[in-house]
Coordinates of C-alpha atoms in Angstrom, one line a residue:
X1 CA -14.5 2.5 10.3
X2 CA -12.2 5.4 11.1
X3 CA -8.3 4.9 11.4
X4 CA -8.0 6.2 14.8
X5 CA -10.9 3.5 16.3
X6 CA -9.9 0.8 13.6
X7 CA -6.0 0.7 12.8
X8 CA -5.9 -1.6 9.8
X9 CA -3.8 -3.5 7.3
X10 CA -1.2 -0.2 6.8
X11 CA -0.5 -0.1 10.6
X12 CA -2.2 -3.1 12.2
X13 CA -1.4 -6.3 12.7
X14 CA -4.0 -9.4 12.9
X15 CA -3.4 -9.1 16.8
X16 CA -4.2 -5.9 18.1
X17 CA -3.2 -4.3 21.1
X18 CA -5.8 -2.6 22.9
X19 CA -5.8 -0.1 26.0
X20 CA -7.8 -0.3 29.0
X21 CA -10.6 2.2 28.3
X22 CA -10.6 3.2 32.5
X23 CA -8.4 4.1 35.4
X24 CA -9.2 3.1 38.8
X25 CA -7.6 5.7 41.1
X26 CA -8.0 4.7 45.2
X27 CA -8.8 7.7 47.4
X28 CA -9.9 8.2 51.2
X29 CA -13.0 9.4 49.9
X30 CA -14.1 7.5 46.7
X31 CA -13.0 5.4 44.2
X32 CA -13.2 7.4 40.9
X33 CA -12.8 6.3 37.4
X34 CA -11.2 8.0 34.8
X35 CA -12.2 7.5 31.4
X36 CA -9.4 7.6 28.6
X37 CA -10.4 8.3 25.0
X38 CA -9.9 4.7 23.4
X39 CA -9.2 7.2 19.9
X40 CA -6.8 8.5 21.6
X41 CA -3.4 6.7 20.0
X42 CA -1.0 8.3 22.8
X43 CA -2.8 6.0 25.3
X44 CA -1.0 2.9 23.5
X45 CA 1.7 2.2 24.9
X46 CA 4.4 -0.3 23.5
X47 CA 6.1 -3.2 25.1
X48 CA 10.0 -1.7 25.2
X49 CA 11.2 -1.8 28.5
X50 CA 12.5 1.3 30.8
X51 CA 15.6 2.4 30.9
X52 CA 16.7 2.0 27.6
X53 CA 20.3 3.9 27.1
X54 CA 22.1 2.9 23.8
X55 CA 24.9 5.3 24.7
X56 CA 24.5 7.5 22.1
X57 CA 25.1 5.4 18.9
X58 CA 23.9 6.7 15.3
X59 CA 21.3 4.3 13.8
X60 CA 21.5 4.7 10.2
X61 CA 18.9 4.2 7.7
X62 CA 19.2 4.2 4.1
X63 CA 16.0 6.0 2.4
X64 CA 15.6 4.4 -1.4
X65 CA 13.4 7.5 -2.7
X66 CA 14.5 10.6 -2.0
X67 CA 11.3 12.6 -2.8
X68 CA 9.8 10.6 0.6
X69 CA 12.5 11.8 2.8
X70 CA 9.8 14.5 4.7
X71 CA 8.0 11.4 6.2
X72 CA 11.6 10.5 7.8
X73 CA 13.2 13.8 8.6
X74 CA 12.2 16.9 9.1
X75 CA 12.7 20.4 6.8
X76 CA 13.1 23.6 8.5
X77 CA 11.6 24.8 5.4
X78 CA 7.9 22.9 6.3
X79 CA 8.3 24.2 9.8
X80 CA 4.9 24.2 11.3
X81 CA 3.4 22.1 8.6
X82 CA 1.6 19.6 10.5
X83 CA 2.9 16.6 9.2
X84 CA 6.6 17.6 8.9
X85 CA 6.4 18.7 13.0
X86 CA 5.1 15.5 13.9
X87 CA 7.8 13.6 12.1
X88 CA 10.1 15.7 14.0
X89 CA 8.2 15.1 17.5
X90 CA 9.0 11.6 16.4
X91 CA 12.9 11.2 15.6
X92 CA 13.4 13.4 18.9
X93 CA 11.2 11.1 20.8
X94 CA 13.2 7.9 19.8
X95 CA 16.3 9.3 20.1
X96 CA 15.8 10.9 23.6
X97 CA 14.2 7.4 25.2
X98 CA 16.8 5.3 23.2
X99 CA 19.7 8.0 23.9
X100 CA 20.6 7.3 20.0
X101 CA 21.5 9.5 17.1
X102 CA 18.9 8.9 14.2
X103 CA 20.6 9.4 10.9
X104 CA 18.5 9.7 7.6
X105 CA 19.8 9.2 4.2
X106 CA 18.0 9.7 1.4
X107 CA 18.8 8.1 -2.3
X108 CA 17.3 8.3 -5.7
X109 CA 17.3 4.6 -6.2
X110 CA 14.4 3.5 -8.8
X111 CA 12.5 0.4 -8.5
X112 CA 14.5 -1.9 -10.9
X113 CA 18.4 -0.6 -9.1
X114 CA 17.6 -0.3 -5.8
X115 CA 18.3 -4.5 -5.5
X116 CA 21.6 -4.2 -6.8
X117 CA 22.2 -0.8 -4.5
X118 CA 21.6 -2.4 -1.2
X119 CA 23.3 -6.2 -2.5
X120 CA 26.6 -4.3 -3.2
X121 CA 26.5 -2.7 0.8
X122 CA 25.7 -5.7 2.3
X123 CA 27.3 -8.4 -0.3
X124 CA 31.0 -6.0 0.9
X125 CA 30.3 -6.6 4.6
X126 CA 29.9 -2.3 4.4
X127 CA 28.1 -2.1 8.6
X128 CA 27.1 1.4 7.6
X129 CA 23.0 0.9 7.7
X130 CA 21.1 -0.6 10.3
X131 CA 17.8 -0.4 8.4
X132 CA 17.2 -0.6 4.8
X133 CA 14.1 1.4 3.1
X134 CA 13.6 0.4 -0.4
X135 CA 10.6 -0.5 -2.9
X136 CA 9.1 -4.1 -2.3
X137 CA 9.6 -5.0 -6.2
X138 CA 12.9 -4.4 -5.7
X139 CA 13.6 -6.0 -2.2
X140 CA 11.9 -9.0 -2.6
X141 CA 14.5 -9.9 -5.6
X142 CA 16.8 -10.2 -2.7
X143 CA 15.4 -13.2 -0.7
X144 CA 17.5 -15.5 -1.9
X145 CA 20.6 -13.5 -1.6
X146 CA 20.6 -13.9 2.5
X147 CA 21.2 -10.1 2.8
X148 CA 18.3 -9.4 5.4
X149 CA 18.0 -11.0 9.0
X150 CA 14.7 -12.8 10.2
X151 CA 13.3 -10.3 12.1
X152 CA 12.0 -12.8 14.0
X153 CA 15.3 -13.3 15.5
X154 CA 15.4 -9.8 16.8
X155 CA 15.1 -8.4 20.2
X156 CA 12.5 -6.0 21.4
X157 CA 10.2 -6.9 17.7
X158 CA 6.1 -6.5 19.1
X159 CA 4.4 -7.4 16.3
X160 CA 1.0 -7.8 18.3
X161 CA 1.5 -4.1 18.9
X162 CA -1.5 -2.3 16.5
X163 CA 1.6 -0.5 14.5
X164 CA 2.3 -3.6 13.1
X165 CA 0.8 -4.8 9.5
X166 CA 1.2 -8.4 10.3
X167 CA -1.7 -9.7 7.3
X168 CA 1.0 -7.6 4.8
X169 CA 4.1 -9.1 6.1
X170 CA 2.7 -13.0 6.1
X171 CA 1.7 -12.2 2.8
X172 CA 5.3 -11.6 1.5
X173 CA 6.6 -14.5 4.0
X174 CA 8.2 -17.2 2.2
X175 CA 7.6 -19.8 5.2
X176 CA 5.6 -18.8 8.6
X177 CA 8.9 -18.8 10.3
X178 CA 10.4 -16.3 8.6
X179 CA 10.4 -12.7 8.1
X180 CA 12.8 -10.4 6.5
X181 CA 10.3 -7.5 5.2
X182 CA 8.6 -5.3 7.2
X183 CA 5.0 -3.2 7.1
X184 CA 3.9 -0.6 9.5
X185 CA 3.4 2.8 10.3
X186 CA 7.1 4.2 10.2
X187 CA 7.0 3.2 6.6
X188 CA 4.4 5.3 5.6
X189 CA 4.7 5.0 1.8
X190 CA 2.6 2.1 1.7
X191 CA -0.5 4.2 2.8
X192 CA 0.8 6.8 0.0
X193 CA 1.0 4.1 -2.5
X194 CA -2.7 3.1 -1.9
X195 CA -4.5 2.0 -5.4
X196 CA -7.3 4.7 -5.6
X197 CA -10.4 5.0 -8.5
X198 CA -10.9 8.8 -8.5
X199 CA -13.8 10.1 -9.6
X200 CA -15.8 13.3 -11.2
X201 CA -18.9 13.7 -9.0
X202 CA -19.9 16.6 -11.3
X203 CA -20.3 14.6 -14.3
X204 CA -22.0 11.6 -12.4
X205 CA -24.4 14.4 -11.0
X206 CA -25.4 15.2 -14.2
X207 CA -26.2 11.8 -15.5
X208 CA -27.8 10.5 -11.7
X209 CA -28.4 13.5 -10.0
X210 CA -26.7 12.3 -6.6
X211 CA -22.9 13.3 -6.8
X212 CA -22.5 10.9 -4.0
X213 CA -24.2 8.0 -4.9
X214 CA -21.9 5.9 -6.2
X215 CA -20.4 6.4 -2.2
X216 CA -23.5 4.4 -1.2
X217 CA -23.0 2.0 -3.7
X218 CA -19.9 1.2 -2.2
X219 CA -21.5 0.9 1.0
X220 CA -24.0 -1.3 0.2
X221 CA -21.7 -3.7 -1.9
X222 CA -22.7 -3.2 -5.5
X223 CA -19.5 -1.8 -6.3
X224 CA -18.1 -4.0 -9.1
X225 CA -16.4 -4.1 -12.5
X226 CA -19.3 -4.7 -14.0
X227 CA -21.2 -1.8 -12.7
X228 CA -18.3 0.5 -13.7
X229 CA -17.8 -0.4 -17.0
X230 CA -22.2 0.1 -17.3
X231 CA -21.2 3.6 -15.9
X232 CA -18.0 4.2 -18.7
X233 CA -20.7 3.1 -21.5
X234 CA -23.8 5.6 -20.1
X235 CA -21.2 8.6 -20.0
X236 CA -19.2 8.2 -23.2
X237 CA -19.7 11.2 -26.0
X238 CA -18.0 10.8 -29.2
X239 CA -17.5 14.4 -29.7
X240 CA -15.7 14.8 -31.9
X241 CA -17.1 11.6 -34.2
X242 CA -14.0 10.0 -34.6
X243 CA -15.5 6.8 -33.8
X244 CA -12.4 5.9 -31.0
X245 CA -12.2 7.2 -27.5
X246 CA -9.4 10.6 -27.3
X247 CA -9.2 13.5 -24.7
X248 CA -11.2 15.7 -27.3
X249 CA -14.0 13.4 -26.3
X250 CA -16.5 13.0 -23.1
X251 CA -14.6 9.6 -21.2
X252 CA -15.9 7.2 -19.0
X253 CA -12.3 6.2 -17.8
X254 CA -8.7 7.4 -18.1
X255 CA -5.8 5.0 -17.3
X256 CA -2.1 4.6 -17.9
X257 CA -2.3 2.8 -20.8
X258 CA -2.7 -1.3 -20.2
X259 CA -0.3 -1.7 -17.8
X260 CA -0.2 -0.9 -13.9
X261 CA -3.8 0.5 -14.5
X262 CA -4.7 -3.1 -14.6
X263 CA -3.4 -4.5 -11.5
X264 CA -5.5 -2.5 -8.8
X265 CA -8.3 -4.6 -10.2
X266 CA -6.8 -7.7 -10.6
X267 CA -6.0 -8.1 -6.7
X268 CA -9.1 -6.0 -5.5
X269 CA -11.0 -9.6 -6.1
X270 CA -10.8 -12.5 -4.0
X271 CA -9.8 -14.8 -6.5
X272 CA -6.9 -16.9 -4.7
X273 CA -3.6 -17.4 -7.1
X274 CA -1.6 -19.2 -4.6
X275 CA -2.2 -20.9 -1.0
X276 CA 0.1 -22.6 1.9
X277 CA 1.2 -25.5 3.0
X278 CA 1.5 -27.0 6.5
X279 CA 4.7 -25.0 6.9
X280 CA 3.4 -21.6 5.7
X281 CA 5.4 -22.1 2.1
X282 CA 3.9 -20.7 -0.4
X283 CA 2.8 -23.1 -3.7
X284 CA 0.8 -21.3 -6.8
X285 CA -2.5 -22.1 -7.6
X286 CA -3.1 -19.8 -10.8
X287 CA -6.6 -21.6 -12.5
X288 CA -9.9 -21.4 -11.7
X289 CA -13.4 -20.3 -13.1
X290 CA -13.4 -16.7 -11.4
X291 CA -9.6 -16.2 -12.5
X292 CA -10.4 -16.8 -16.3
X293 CA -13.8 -15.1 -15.9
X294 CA -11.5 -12.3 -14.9
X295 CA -9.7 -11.6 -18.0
X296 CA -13.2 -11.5 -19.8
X297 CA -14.2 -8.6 -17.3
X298 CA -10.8 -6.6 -17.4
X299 CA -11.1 -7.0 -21.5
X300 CA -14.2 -5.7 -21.3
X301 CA -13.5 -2.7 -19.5
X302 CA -10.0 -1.4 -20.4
X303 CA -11.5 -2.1 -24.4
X304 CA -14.7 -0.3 -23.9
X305 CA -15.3 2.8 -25.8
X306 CA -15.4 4.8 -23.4
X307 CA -12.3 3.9 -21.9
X308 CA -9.1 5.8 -22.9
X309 CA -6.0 3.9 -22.7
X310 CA -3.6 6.4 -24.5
X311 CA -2.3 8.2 -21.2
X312 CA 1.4 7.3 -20.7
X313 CA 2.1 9.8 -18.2
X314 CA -0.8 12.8 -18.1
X315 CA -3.7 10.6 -17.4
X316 CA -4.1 12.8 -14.1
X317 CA -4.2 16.2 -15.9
X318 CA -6.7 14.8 -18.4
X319 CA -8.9 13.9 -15.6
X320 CA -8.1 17.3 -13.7
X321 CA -9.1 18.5 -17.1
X322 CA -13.0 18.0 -16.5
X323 CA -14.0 15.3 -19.0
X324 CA -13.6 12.0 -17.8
X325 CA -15.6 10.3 -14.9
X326 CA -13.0 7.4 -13.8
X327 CA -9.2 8.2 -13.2
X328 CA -7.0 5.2 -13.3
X329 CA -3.5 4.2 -11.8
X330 CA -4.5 6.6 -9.1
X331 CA -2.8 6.5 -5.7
X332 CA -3.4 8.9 -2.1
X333 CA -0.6 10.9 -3.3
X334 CA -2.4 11.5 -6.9
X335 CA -5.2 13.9 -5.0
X336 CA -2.1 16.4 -4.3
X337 CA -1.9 17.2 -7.8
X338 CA -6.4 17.3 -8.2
X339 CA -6.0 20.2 -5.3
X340 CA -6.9 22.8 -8.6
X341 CA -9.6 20.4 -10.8
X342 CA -12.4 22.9 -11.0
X343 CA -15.1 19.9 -10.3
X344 CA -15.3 18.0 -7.6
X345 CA -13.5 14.8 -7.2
X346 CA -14.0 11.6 -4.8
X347 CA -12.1 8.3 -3.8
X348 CA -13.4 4.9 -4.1
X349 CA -11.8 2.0 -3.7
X350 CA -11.2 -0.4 -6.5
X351 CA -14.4 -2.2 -7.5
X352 CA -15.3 -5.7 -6.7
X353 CA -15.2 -9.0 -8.7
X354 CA -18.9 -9.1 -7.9
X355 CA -21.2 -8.4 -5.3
X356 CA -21.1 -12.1 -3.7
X357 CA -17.2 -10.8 -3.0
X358 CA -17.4 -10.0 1.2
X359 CA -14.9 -7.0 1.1
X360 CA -12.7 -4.3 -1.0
X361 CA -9.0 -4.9 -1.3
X362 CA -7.4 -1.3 -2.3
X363 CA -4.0 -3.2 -3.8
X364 CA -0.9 -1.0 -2.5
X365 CA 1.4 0.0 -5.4
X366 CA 4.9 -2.1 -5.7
X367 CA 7.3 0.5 -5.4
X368 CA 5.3 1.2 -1.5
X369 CA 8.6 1.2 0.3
X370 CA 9.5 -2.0 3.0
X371 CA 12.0 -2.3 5.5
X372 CA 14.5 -4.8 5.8
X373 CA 17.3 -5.1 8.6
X374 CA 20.6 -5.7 7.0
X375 CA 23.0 -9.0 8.0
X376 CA 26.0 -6.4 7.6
X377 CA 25.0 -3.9 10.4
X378 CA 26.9 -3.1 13.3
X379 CA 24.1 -2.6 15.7
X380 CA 21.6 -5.3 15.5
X381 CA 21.9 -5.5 19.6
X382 CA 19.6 -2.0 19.0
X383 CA 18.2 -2.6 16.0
X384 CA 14.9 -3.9 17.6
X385 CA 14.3 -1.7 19.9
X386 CA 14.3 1.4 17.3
X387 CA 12.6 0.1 14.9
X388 CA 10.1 -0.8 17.6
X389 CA 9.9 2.9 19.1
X390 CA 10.3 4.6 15.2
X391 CA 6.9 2.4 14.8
X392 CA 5.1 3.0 17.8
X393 CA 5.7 6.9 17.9
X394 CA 4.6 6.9 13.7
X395 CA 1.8 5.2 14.6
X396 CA 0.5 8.1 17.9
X397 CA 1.8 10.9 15.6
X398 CA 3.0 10.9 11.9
X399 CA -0.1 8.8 10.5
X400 CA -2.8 10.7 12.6
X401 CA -1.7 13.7 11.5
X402 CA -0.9 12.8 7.6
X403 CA -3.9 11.2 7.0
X404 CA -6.6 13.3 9.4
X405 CA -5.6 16.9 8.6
X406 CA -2.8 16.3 5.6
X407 CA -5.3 13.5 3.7
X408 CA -8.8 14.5 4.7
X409 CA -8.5 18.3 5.1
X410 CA -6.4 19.0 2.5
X411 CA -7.3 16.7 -0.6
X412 CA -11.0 15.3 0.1
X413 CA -13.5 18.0 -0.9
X414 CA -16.5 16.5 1.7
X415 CA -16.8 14.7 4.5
X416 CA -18.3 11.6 2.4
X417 CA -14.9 11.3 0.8
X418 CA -13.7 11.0 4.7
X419 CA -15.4 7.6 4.7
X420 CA -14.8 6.4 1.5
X421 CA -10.8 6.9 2.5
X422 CA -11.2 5.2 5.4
X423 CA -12.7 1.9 3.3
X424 CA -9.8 2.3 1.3
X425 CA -7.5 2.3 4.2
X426 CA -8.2 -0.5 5.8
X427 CA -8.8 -2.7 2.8
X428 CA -4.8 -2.1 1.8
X429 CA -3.0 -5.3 0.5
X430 CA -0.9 -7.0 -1.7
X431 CA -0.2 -10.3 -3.0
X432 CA 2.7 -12.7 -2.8
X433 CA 2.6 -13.3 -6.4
X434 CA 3.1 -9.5 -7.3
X435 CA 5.3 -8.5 -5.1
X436 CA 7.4 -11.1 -6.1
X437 CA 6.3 -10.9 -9.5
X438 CA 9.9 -10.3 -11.1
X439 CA 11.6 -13.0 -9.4
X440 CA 8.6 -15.7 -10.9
X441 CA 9.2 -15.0 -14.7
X442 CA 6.3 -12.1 -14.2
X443 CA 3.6 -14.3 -13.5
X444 CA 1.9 -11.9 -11.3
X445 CA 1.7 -9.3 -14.2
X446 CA -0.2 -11.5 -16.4
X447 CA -3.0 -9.6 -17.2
X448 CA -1.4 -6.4 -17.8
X449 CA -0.5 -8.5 -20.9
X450 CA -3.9 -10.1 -21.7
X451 CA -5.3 -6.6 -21.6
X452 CA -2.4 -5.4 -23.8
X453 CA -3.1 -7.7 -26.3
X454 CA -7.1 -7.9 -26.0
X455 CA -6.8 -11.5 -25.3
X456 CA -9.0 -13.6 -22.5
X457 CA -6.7 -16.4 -23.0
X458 CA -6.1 -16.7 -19.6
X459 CA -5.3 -20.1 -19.4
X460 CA -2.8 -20.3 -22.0
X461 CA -0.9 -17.4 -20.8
X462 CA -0.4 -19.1 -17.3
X463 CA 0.5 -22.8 -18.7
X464 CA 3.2 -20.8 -20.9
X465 CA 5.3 -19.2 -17.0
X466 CA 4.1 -22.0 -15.2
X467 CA 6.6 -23.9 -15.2
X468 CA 9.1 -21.2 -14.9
X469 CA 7.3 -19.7 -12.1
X470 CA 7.1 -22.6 -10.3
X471 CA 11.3 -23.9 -10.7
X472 CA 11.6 -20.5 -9.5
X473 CA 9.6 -20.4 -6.2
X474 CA 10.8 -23.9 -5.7
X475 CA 14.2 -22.6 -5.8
X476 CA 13.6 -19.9 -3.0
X477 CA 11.6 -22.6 -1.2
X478 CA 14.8 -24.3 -0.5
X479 CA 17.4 -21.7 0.6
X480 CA 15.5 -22.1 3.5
X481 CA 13.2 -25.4 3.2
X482 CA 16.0 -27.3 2.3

C-alpha cells in the first residue's frame, strides 16, 4: 500500500475522507470530465469554512524537543531542502487563510520533566500556549491533573478528515467520550518514532543468496519471532571463541541491552492486554496462553547466542560496523545515521507472534510527541480551527515530501525497501497500557524486566502490579466516570 493511495494509522483516521475522482464541467458543446489524480493529497480538501479572519492573533505552541523544531519551523539554513520548504509552505499557508501569527517554541524537555514542565504553565493559569507538543510518556501522566481540554469540545475539530489518526487516539482514550491527546500528521514525530528491525542484506545474501528475501517473507506472512531467532542461530560465528556473543564476533542481532529493545515486539503481536466496556473505559486484561507463551519466545531470542545485548548506546554503529544481521531499538530516524554502512541495509517491520497473526503492528516509540490543548489558553475560540488547517496542510505537504523524497530517496538503498516502509507505515500503533505505562505502577513494561532477568514467569510478574495497576486505572476512571 503506498502512503499517498493509503493514508494510515500516522495520519488517518478509521473514517477517511475521500475526494471525488471526476469533475463534470457543462459546456455548449459537450459535457467533459476531468479526471483528478486520487494520489494527489492537494485534491483533499478540509471542512474549515471560508472566510476565516482571526485578526491577526499569535497562536503559540510549545515544542517539548528541541532537536524536532525543523518539522515545525523553518531554517534559513535548510533553505531549499525539501522538507524544511514544505514546512514553510505550511506555516505561511495557515497563517495567511487564518490571518494569524504562528509562533514556535522549542524546549529541551526530556521524557520524564516534560509533565511537570507543562503542569507548572497551566496549574499557574500562565495563557501563553495554545497547543502543547510533548512526549506521550510524559503527557499521559497528566490525565488526571485536568490540564488539557476534550478536544471534543472544540470547534472546527474533523476528525473524519484522512489527517486524522483516530485508531491512535481511541487507543489513549480513557472513555469514548473523551479526548485530550491528539495524533496526526502535524505531529510528525510519531512517523519518526516508528519501531523499525534493520537489517544487513549483505550477510543474509551470503547465507540465502536472495538479499531480499526476507522482504517476501514479510509479504507472505511468515515473518515471526520464531523465524528470526532460527535466522540469529544460522548466522552466529564465535570468532573469537570466547563462547559468549561480543562485537568481535559474527551477530545475529544487536539491541539496546533488555530494555526498550523489547517492547517493539511485545506490541507487534495481537495478544490483547486490556479491552472496554460499554462506555469505552478501559479495564486490563493481562493473562492469557499467547501472553505467557510470549515471555518464552522473547527469552528465547534476546538470550540466544547470537544475540548481543551489551549495546547501551552504540548498538547502531555496531551494526553500521558490518557484522551483525538484525539491528534492534531501531526507529525511521535511525537510517539517517546507516547513510555511510558500507553494506546494504533494509527495513522490516517487527516480526509476528506467529503466522496465524492477520497483520504487523510497527509499535511507535513513547517519547513520539502528542498534542494536547491547554485549559489555560487564551485562544481556544481559534484553537480548532489551526490545529485543523496545521493538520490538513502537513498532511498535502510536509509528510509527502519527508517520507517520499526525505525517507525513501535518501535512507532506503532500493525500491524493495520502498514497500517494506510503506508496511511499516501503516501498521504504526501503540497501546493504552504503554503509553500509560508509568502512571500503572509499569505494568506495560513488564517484559523488559522478564527479559532482564531471563525469567518466563509471566504470570507471577503481573499478579505482583496487578493490583496496583488496577487501583490506579480505577482512580483515573473516576475523575471522569465518577
Amino acid at each position: 500500500a503506498a502512503l499517498l493511495t493509503v493514508p494510515a494509522v500516522v495520519s488517518c483516521g478509521d473514517s477517511a475522507n475521500t475526494a471525488d475522482t471526476t469533475h463534470t464541467t457543462d459546456t455548449a458543446a459537450a459535457t467533459e470530465a476531468v479526471t483528478v489524480d486520487p494520489n494527489d493529497r492537494t485534491q483533499i480538501k478540509d471542512s474549515l469554512p471560508d472566510g476565516l479572519d482571526f485578526g491577526g492573533k499569535t497562536f503559540r505552541i510549545y515544542n517539548a524537543i528541541e532537536s524536532h523544531q525543523i518539522y515545525y519551523e523553518e531554517s534559513e539554513a535548510l533553505a531549499g531542502d525539501v522538507v524544511n520548504d514544505a514546512v514553510m509552505r505550511r506555516n505561511l499557508a495557515v497563517e495567511e487563510r487564518l490571518n494569524i501569527t504562528l509562533q514556535h517554541d522549542p524546549y529541551n524537555d526530556s521524557w520524564d520533566s516534560v509533565a511537570d514542565s507543562i503542569r507548572r504553565i497551566v496549574m499557574a493559569g500562565d495563557q501563553t500556549y495554545d497547543l502543547f507538543m510533548g512526549h506521550q510518556t510524559g503527557v499521559t501522566q497528566l490525565l488526571s491533573d485536568n490540564c488539557f481540554v476534550n478536544a471534543f469540545e472544540i470547534e472546527h475539530l474533523d476528525f473524519s478528515q484522512p489527517w486524522w489518526n483516530n485508531l491512535y487516539m481511541d487507543e489513549l482514550s480513557l472513555g469514548s467520550d473523551y479526548r485530550f491527546f491528539l495524533a496526526g500528521d502535524y505531529f510528525i514525530t510519531a512517523l519518526l518514532n516508528a519501531r523499525v528491525v534493520y537489517y544487513n542484506k549483505q550477510i543474509y545474501a551470503d547465507h540465502f543468496d536472495n538479499a531480499d528475501g526476507l522482504y517476501q517473507e514479510v509479504i507472505d506472512g511468515k515473518w515471526t519471532i520464531d523465524r528470526m531467532a532460527e535466522l540469529i542461530k544460522t548466522v552466529y560465528v564465535d570468532v573469537n571463541n570466547d563462547s559468549k556473543p561480543d562485537v568481535d564476533d559474527k551477530l545475529g542481532f544487536v539491541c539496546y541491552a533488555t530494555q526498550a529493545s523489547v517492547d517493539g515486539f511485545v506490541y507487534g503481536s495481537d495478544i490483547a492486554f486490556t479491552q472496554r466496556d460499554s462506555d469505552g473505559f478501559i479495564e486490563l486484561s493481562m493473562i492469557s496462553d499467547d501472553a505467557i507463551k510470549l515471555a518464552e519466545k522473547l527469552n528465547d531470542l534476546f538470550h540466544l547466542p547470537g544475540t548481543y545485548t551489551g549495546a547501551t548506546g552504540n548498538q547502531a554503529s555496531i551494526f553500521a560496523s558490518g557484522n551483525t544481521l538484525f539491528l534492534g531499538n531501531g526507529v525511521f530516524s535511525t537510517a539517517n545515521g546507516l547513510r555511510s554502512m558500507e553494506a546494504d541495509f533494509g527495513f522490516l517491520p517487527h516480526p509476528k507472534y506467529d503466522e496465524e497473526q492477520e497483520n504487523y503492528h510497527s509499535l511507535v516509540h513513547d517519547t513520539a510527541l502528542l498534542g494536547c490543548i491547554p485549559g489555560s489558553s487564551a485562544n481556544l475560540d481559534i484553537a480548532g480551527a489551526v490545529i485543523e488547517a496545521l493538520n490538513a496542510e502537513s498532511y498535502r505537504s510536509v509528510t509527502p515530501a519527508w517520507y517520499e523524497t526525505a525517507l525513501k530517496v535518501k535512507y532506503a538503498r532500493d525500491d524493495l525497501s520502498g514497500q517494506m516502509i510503506d508496511i511499516i507505515h501503516d501498521s504504526l500503533t501503540t497501546n493504552f497500557i504503554y503509553a500509560y505505562n508509568y502512571a500503572l505502577d509499569s505494568i506495560g513494561l513488564i517484559y523488559r524486566d522478564l527479559v532482564s532477568r531471563n525469567s518466563t514467569d509471566y504470570a507471577s510478574a503481573v499478579e505482583k502490579k496487578l493490583k496496583s495497576a488496577e487501583n490506579k486505572l480505577a482512580a483515573l476512571v473516576d475523575v471522569f466516570h465518577g
